[in-house]
């Protein structure tokens, strides 16, 4: 099979080297119930860290296959839940971190970790969503469950030109929300308006720590992938009984805030973990993704959101995604 293999170089035991190789099928670690032939994967920020060795993402022996997402077809199964020919999606659960991931033509998966490919999605369009889409949908669901309806006011999305952010903008717009897209990329403004953003906000306007524990109420909710001072600022400016869904930490993991937004305005900070999201909620999120974005992915309306690359391009694109030189979602063609 064709696979992107990570190895530890002898002269740098803490580094990694990525290379596309023809790998013996018999040497694929058999760790689970279901064998999947991978058609497509995707490139996420976390994948970029793993491929370049700049983040402590891989927690398994080398050589190793990264790729936290995959979509394909079952070819072998020891599970009653899955049969050869079933179309499946796998995101998270340590894939591409603790067990071999999607950057190979074959991958083993636990039966409980797979989700059936929803009607309205193909393996390619499922990977145009991938972990980014799942995270965005879970974030939107968190806002909805905390009573943030379109009538409540604007919702701000930080890191809006990235994979999760751009999908969050598209989802919110299709649900009727007024979406404020926060970005540091002037070149992304037209792209974000095309996804449905009603207003663009320069990320510098909310990138510093808030001047006061509570600022003027500016939005009903937020979806944040930045963390740090940006998240503290979002909380300080969220309206009464608003909600901020936090999924990322691009600006850092520390959060310096006060209890004021929580006890004086009833603001909720909702954490989003797509990696170990329980299966029933995961399935519900995928069904909604298929219903809300599937038609637009299929007819090309969201074509500007997707950058298609081959498995051989993953190493070069890993550098680009870490440098902030990509927008939207990067789909990786693995086989077929």
Short mmCIF file of C-alpha atoms in Angstrom, two decimals:
data_model
loop_
_atom_site.label_atom_id
_atom_site.label_comp_id
_atom_site.label_asym_id
_atom_site.label_seq_id
_atom_site.Cartn_x
_atom_site.Cartn_y
_atom_site.Cartn_z
CA UNK A 1 0.00 0.00 0.00
CA UNK A 2 1.00 3.63 -0.42
CA UNK A 3 1.60 5.42 2.89
CA UNK A 4 3.16 8.55 4.33
CA UNK A 5 5.57 7.15 6.92
CA UNK A 6 7.07 9.14 9.79
CA UNK A 7 10.46 7.98 11.10
CA UNK A 8 12.90 9.10 13.75
CA UNK A 9 16.23 10.06 12.14
CA UNK A 10 19.27 8.46 13.78
CA UNK A 11 21.04 11.79 14.15
CA UNK A 12 17.99 13.50 15.70
CA UNK A 13 16.02 11.14 18.00
CA UNK A 14 13.51 13.89 18.83
CA UNK A 15 12.84 14.86 15.24
CA UNK A 16 10.79 13.27 12.48
CA UNK A 17 11.21 12.68 8.76
CA UNK A 18 8.18 12.09 6.54
CA UNK A 19 8.40 10.10 3.30
CA UNK A 20 5.92 8.53 0.89
CA UNK A 21 6.60 4.79 0.76
CA UNK A 22 5.23 1.56 -0.64
CA UNK A 23 4.49 -0.33 2.55
CA UNK A 24 3.84 -4.05 2.85
CA UNK A 25 0.15 -4.57 3.66
CA UNK A 26 1.07 -7.31 6.13
CA UNK A 27 2.99 -4.80 8.22
CA UNK A 28 -0.02 -2.59 8.96
CA UNK A 29 -0.53 -2.83 12.73
CA UNK A 30 -3.57 -5.02 13.41
CA UNK A 31 -4.95 -3.33 16.52
CA UNK A 32 -8.70 -3.30 16.02
CA UNK A 33 -11.85 -4.92 14.62
CA UNK A 34 -12.34 -3.31 11.22
CA UNK A 35 -9.98 -2.83 8.27
CA UNK A 36 -10.79 0.17 6.07
CA UNK A 37 -9.51 0.98 2.60
CA UNK A 38 -8.93 4.71 2.81
CA UNK A 39 -10.10 6.82 -0.12
CA UNK A 40 -9.60 10.32 1.35
CA UNK A 41 -8.17 12.02 4.38
CA UNK A 42 -7.67 15.68 5.27
CA UNK A 43 -4.93 17.97 6.50
CA UNK A 44 -5.58 19.69 9.82
CA UNK A 45 -3.33 21.95 11.87
CA UNK A 46 -2.65 19.04 14.21
CA UNK A 47 -1.60 16.91 11.22
CA UNK A 48 0.82 19.64 10.17
CA UNK A 49 2.41 19.53 13.61
CA UNK A 50 2.70 15.74 13.47
CA UNK A 51 4.17 15.59 9.95
CA UNK A 52 6.77 18.29 10.65
CA UNK A 53 7.56 17.04 14.14
CA UNK A 54 6.91 20.46 15.64
CA UNK A 55 4.29 19.31 18.07
CA UNK A 56 4.16 16.42 20.50
CA UNK A 57 1.28 14.88 18.59
CA UNK A 58 2.44 11.31 17.93
CA UNK A 59 2.32 9.16 21.04
CA UNK A 60 3.19 5.80 19.51
CA UNK A 61 6.29 3.93 18.35
CA UNK A 62 7.92 4.85 15.03
CA UNK A 63 7.63 4.24 12.12
CA UNK A 64 4.16 5.75 12.17
CA UNK A 65 1.38 6.89 9.81
CA UNK A 66 -0.24 10.24 10.75
CA UNK A 67 -3.61 11.62 9.65
CA UNK A 68 -6.38 12.20 12.19
CA UNK A 69 -9.23 11.81 9.66
CA UNK A 70 -10.18 9.21 7.07
CA UNK A 71 -13.09 8.11 4.91
CA UNK A 72 -13.31 4.89 2.95
CA UNK A 73 -14.81 1.43 2.69
CA UNK A 74 -14.70 -1.57 5.02
CA UNK A 75 -12.72 -4.46 3.52
CA UNK A 76 -12.52 -6.79 6.55
CA UNK A 77 -14.56 -6.90 9.74
CA UNK A 78 -14.64 -8.98 12.91
CA UNK A 79 -17.56 -6.86 14.10
CA UNK A 80 -21.28 -7.57 13.72
CA UNK A 81 -21.82 -3.83 13.26
CA UNK A 82 -19.82 -3.53 10.02
CA UNK A 83 -19.62 -5.48 6.79
CA UNK A 84 -17.28 -5.31 3.79
CA UNK A 85 -18.50 -2.58 1.49
CA UNK A 86 -19.82 -0.29 4.22
CA UNK A 87 -18.84 3.35 3.66
CA UNK A 88 -17.42 4.85 6.86
CA UNK A 89 -15.87 7.95 8.39
CA UNK A 90 -13.33 8.01 11.21
CA UNK A 91 -12.18 11.12 13.06
CA UNK A 92 -10.46 11.43 16.40
CA UNK A 93 -10.17 8.69 19.04
CA UNK A 94 -6.38 8.98 18.87
CA UNK A 95 -6.23 8.20 15.14
CA UNK A 96 -3.02 9.63 13.71
CA UNK A 97 -1.74 10.16 17.25
CA UNK A 98 -1.80 6.86 19.13
CA UNK A 99 -2.69 4.53 16.26
CA UNK A 100 -1.93 4.58 12.55
CA UNK A 101 -4.02 7.16 10.76
CA UNK A 102 -5.45 8.21 7.43
CA UNK A 103 -2.32 8.85 5.37
CA UNK A 104 -2.20 5.25 4.16
CA UNK A 105 -4.38 3.17 1.87
CA UNK A 106 -5.32 0.80 4.71
CA UNK A 107 -6.19 1.51 8.35
CA UNK A 108 -7.57 -0.53 11.25
CA UNK A 109 -10.31 0.97 13.41
CA UNK A 110 -12.30 0.00 16.50
CA UNK A 111 -15.89 -0.80 15.64
CA UNK A 112 -17.18 1.80 18.12
CA UNK A 113 -15.11 4.59 16.59
CA UNK A 114 -16.54 4.43 13.09
CA UNK A 115 -19.48 6.47 11.83
CA UNK A 116 -21.51 5.43 8.81
CA UNK A 117 -21.05 7.81 5.89
CA UNK A 118 -24.22 9.94 5.95
CA UNK A 119 -26.50 10.13 2.94
CA UNK A 120 -25.64 13.22 0.95
CA UNK A 121 -21.88 12.94 1.47
CA UNK A 122 -19.17 11.17 -0.51
CA UNK A 123 -15.83 10.16 1.01
CA UNK A 124 -14.31 13.30 -0.52
CA UNK A 125 -16.96 15.72 0.75
CA UNK A 126 -16.90 14.00 4.14
CA UNK A 127 -13.19 14.84 4.31
CA UNK A 128 -13.90 18.37 3.16
CA UNK A 129 -15.62 18.46 6.55
CA UNK A 130 -13.58 16.00 8.65
CA UNK A 131 -12.50 16.94 12.16
CA UNK A 132 -12.89 20.60 11.23
CA UNK A 133 -16.52 20.14 10.28
CA UNK A 134 -17.30 17.97 13.28
CA UNK A 135 -15.73 20.54 15.62
CA UNK A 136 -17.62 23.39 13.96
CA UNK A 137 -20.94 21.53 14.16
CA UNK A 138 -20.41 20.59 17.82
CA UNK A 139 -19.65 24.25 18.53
CA UNK A 140 -22.84 25.39 16.82
CA UNK A 141 -24.83 22.73 18.70
CA UNK A 142 -23.40 24.03 21.99
CA UNK A 143 -24.60 27.54 21.18
CA UNK A 144 -28.05 26.24 20.25
CA UNK A 145 -28.32 24.19 23.44
CA UNK A 146 -27.55 27.32 25.47
CA UNK A 147 -30.37 29.24 23.82
CA UNK A 148 -28.35 31.27 21.31
CA UNK A 149 -30.81 31.73 18.47
CA UNK A 150 -30.39 34.00 15.43
CA UNK A 151 -32.73 36.53 17.04
CA UNK A 152 -30.37 36.99 20.01
CA UNK A 153 -27.76 38.91 18.00
CA UNK A 154 -24.42 38.52 16.32
CA UNK A 155 -22.15 35.51 16.76
CA UNK A 156 -18.41 36.05 16.30
CA UNK A 157 -16.13 33.34 14.89
CA UNK A 158 -12.40 33.71 15.53
CA UNK A 159 -9.78 32.17 13.25
CA UNK A 160 -12.51 32.42 10.65
CA UNK A 161 -10.37 31.69 7.59
CA UNK A 162 -9.09 28.39 9.03
CA UNK A 163 -10.62 24.95 8.62
CA UNK A 164 -12.93 24.97 11.65
CA UNK A 165 -13.62 28.70 11.52
CA UNK A 166 -14.65 28.79 7.88
CA UNK A 167 -17.02 25.85 8.33
CA UNK A 168 -18.48 27.49 11.45
CA UNK A 169 -19.15 30.63 9.42
CA UNK A 170 -20.87 28.58 6.71
CA UNK A 171 -22.97 26.60 9.19
CA UNK A 172 -24.09 29.63 11.18
CA UNK A 173 -24.98 31.55 8.01
CA UNK A 174 -27.12 28.67 6.74
CA UNK A 175 -28.93 28.61 10.08
CA UNK A 176 -29.79 32.29 9.80
CA UNK A 177 -27.26 33.84 12.20
CA UNK A 178 -25.55 37.19 11.74
CA UNK A 179 -21.90 36.06 11.60
CA UNK A 180 -18.95 38.27 12.49
CA UNK A 181 -15.82 36.68 11.02
CA UNK A 182 -12.62 37.58 12.86
CA UNK A 183 -9.46 37.11 10.80
CA UNK A 184 -5.98 38.50 10.37
CA UNK A 185 -5.98 37.83 6.64
CA UNK A 186 -7.14 40.72 4.47
CA UNK A 187 -7.08 38.39 1.48
CA UNK A 188 -9.74 36.20 3.11
CA UNK A 189 -12.45 38.86 3.36
CA UNK A 190 -14.19 38.01 0.07
CA UNK A 191 -13.85 34.30 0.83
CA UNK A 192 -15.58 34.75 4.20
CA UNK A 193 -18.34 36.93 2.79
CA UNK A 194 -18.92 34.24 0.20
CA UNK A 195 -19.45 31.74 3.02
CA UNK A 196 -22.07 33.99 4.58
CA UNK A 197 -20.23 36.34 6.98
CA UNK A 198 -22.19 39.56 7.46
CA UNK A 199 -19.29 41.49 8.97
CA UNK A 200 -15.49 41.15 9.09
CA UNK A 201 -13.53 41.95 12.24
CA UNK A 202 -9.75 42.38 12.29
CA UNK A 203 -8.38 39.90 14.82
CA UNK A 204 -6.26 42.65 16.41
CA UNK A 205 -9.43 44.31 17.66
CA UNK A 206 -10.04 41.43 20.07
CA UNK A 207 -6.52 40.03 20.34
CA UNK A 208 -5.45 41.85 23.50
CA UNK A 209 -6.50 41.19 27.06
CA UNK A 210 -9.72 43.06 27.95
CA UNK A 211 -9.22 46.44 29.56
CA UNK A 212 -11.88 45.70 32.19
CA UNK A 213 -13.42 42.51 33.61
CA UNK A 214 -16.63 43.40 31.74
CA UNK A 215 -16.78 45.37 28.52
CA UNK A 216 -19.75 46.49 26.49
CA UNK A 217 -21.96 43.61 25.36
CA UNK A 218 -21.17 43.10 21.67
CA UNK A 219 -22.42 39.64 20.69
CA UNK A 220 -24.76 36.88 21.75
CA UNK A 221 -22.20 34.13 21.32
CA UNK A 222 -18.86 33.12 19.90
CA UNK A 223 -16.94 30.18 18.49
CA UNK A 224 -13.28 30.46 19.38
CA UNK A 225 -10.23 28.57 18.18
CA UNK A 226 -7.64 31.09 19.38
CA UNK A 227 -7.75 30.97 23.17
CA UNK A 228 -5.51 33.15 25.34
CA UNK A 229 -6.30 36.88 25.49
CA UNK A 230 -8.73 36.59 22.58
CA UNK A 231 -10.92 34.18 24.54
CA UNK A 232 -10.75 36.42 27.62
CA UNK A 233 -11.84 39.35 25.45
CA UNK A 234 -14.71 37.39 23.95
CA UNK A 235 -16.01 36.50 27.42
CA UNK A 236 -15.80 40.11 28.60
CA UNK A 237 -17.88 41.32 25.64
CA UNK A 238 -20.52 38.56 25.47
CA UNK A 239 -24.09 39.64 26.21
CA UNK A 240 -26.25 38.35 29.06
CA UNK A 241 -26.81 34.59 29.05
CA UNK A 242 -24.57 34.26 26.01
CA UNK A 243 -22.29 31.35 25.24
CA UNK A 244 -18.72 31.00 23.99
CA UNK A 245 -17.76 27.63 22.50
CA UNK A 246 -13.99 27.14 22.77
CA UNK A 247 -12.14 24.48 20.78
CA UNK A 248 -8.59 25.73 20.20
CA UNK A 249 -5.50 27.41 21.63
CA UNK A 250 -3.56 28.95 18.75
CA UNK A 251 -2.66 31.94 20.96
CA UNK A 252 -1.85 29.82 24.00
CA UNK A 253 -3.41 27.59 26.60
CA UNK A 254 -3.49 30.09 29.48
CA UNK A 255 -6.74 31.93 30.15
CA UNK A 256 -6.53 35.08 32.28
CA UNK A 257 -10.06 36.20 33.04
CA UNK A 258 -12.37 36.87 35.98
CA UNK A 259 -15.62 35.37 37.18
CA UNK A 260 -17.47 38.58 36.25
CA UNK A 261 -18.85 37.43 32.87
CA UNK A 262 -20.13 34.25 34.51
CA UNK A 263 -21.77 35.62 37.66
CA UNK A 264 -22.92 39.06 36.45
CA UNK A 265 -24.05 38.16 32.93
CA UNK A 266 -24.59 34.42 33.15
CA UNK A 267 -22.18 33.76 30.28
CA UNK A 268 -21.36 30.10 29.58
CA UNK A 269 -17.94 28.88 28.45
CA UNK A 270 -18.53 25.58 26.63
CA UNK A 271 -15.55 23.36 25.88
CA UNK A 272 -15.59 21.44 22.59
CA UNK A 273 -13.76 18.10 22.33
CA UNK A 274 -14.29 16.41 18.98
CA UNK A 275 -11.61 13.79 19.63
CA UNK A 276 -13.53 11.72 22.19
CA UNK A 277 -17.04 13.02 21.51
CA UNK A 278 -19.54 10.24 22.39
CA UNK A 279 -20.75 8.29 19.37
CA UNK A 280 -24.48 9.23 19.52
CA UNK A 281 -23.64 12.95 19.58
CA UNK A 282 -20.99 12.44 16.89
CA UNK A 283 -23.54 10.70 14.64
CA UNK A 284 -26.08 13.47 15.19
CA UNK A 285 -23.47 16.08 14.27
CA UNK A 286 -22.55 14.23 11.06
CA UNK A 287 -26.20 13.98 10.05
CA UNK A 288 -26.62 17.71 10.48
CA UNK A 289 -23.43 18.44 8.57
CA UNK A 290 -24.70 16.35 5.68
CA UNK A 291 -28.06 18.14 5.70
CA UNK A 292 -26.69 21.68 6.04
CA UNK A 293 -23.54 21.56 3.90
CA UNK A 294 -23.80 18.37 1.84
CA UNK A 295 -25.80 19.92 -1.04
CA UNK A 296 -23.46 22.90 -1.33
CA UNK A 297 -20.39 20.67 -1.25
CA UNK A 298 -21.90 18.45 -3.91
CA UNK A 299 -22.94 21.18 -6.36
CA UNK A 300 -19.74 23.18 -6.06
CA UNK A 301 -21.20 26.15 -4.16
CA UNK A 302 -18.56 25.64 -1.47
CA UNK A 303 -15.76 24.83 -3.92
CA UNK A 304 -13.67 27.84 -2.73
CA UNK A 305 -13.62 26.20 0.70
CA UNK A 306 -11.75 23.10 -0.51
CA UNK A 307 -8.15 22.61 -1.63
CA UNK A 308 -7.55 19.11 -3.05
CA UNK A 309 -4.06 17.62 -2.80
CA UNK A 310 -2.44 14.23 -3.26
CA UNK A 311 -0.84 12.20 -0.50
CA UNK A 312 2.53 13.17 -1.97
CA UNK A 313 1.77 16.85 -1.27
CA UNK A 314 1.08 16.47 2.45
CA UNK A 315 4.60 17.29 3.65
CA UNK A 316 4.78 20.56 1.70
CA UNK A 317 1.24 21.55 2.67
CA UNK A 318 2.01 20.84 6.33
CA UNK A 319 4.46 23.71 6.21
CA UNK A 320 1.83 25.92 4.57
CA UNK A 321 -0.89 25.19 7.10
CA UNK A 322 1.45 25.90 10.02
CA UNK A 323 2.47 29.19 8.38
CA UNK A 324 -1.18 30.21 8.02
CA UNK A 325 -0.99 30.09 4.23
CA UNK A 326 -4.09 27.96 3.69
CA UNK A 327 -7.78 28.84 3.89
CA UNK A 328 -10.71 26.54 4.38
CA UNK A 329 -10.19 22.81 4.21
CA UNK A 330 -7.43 20.70 2.64
CA UNK A 331 -8.64 17.32 1.31
CA UNK A 332 -6.04 14.59 0.78
CA UNK A 333 -6.57 12.03 -1.98
CA UNK A 334 -5.18 8.76 -0.62
CA UNK A 335 -6.37 6.11 -3.11
CA UNK A 336 -8.86 5.63 -5.88
#
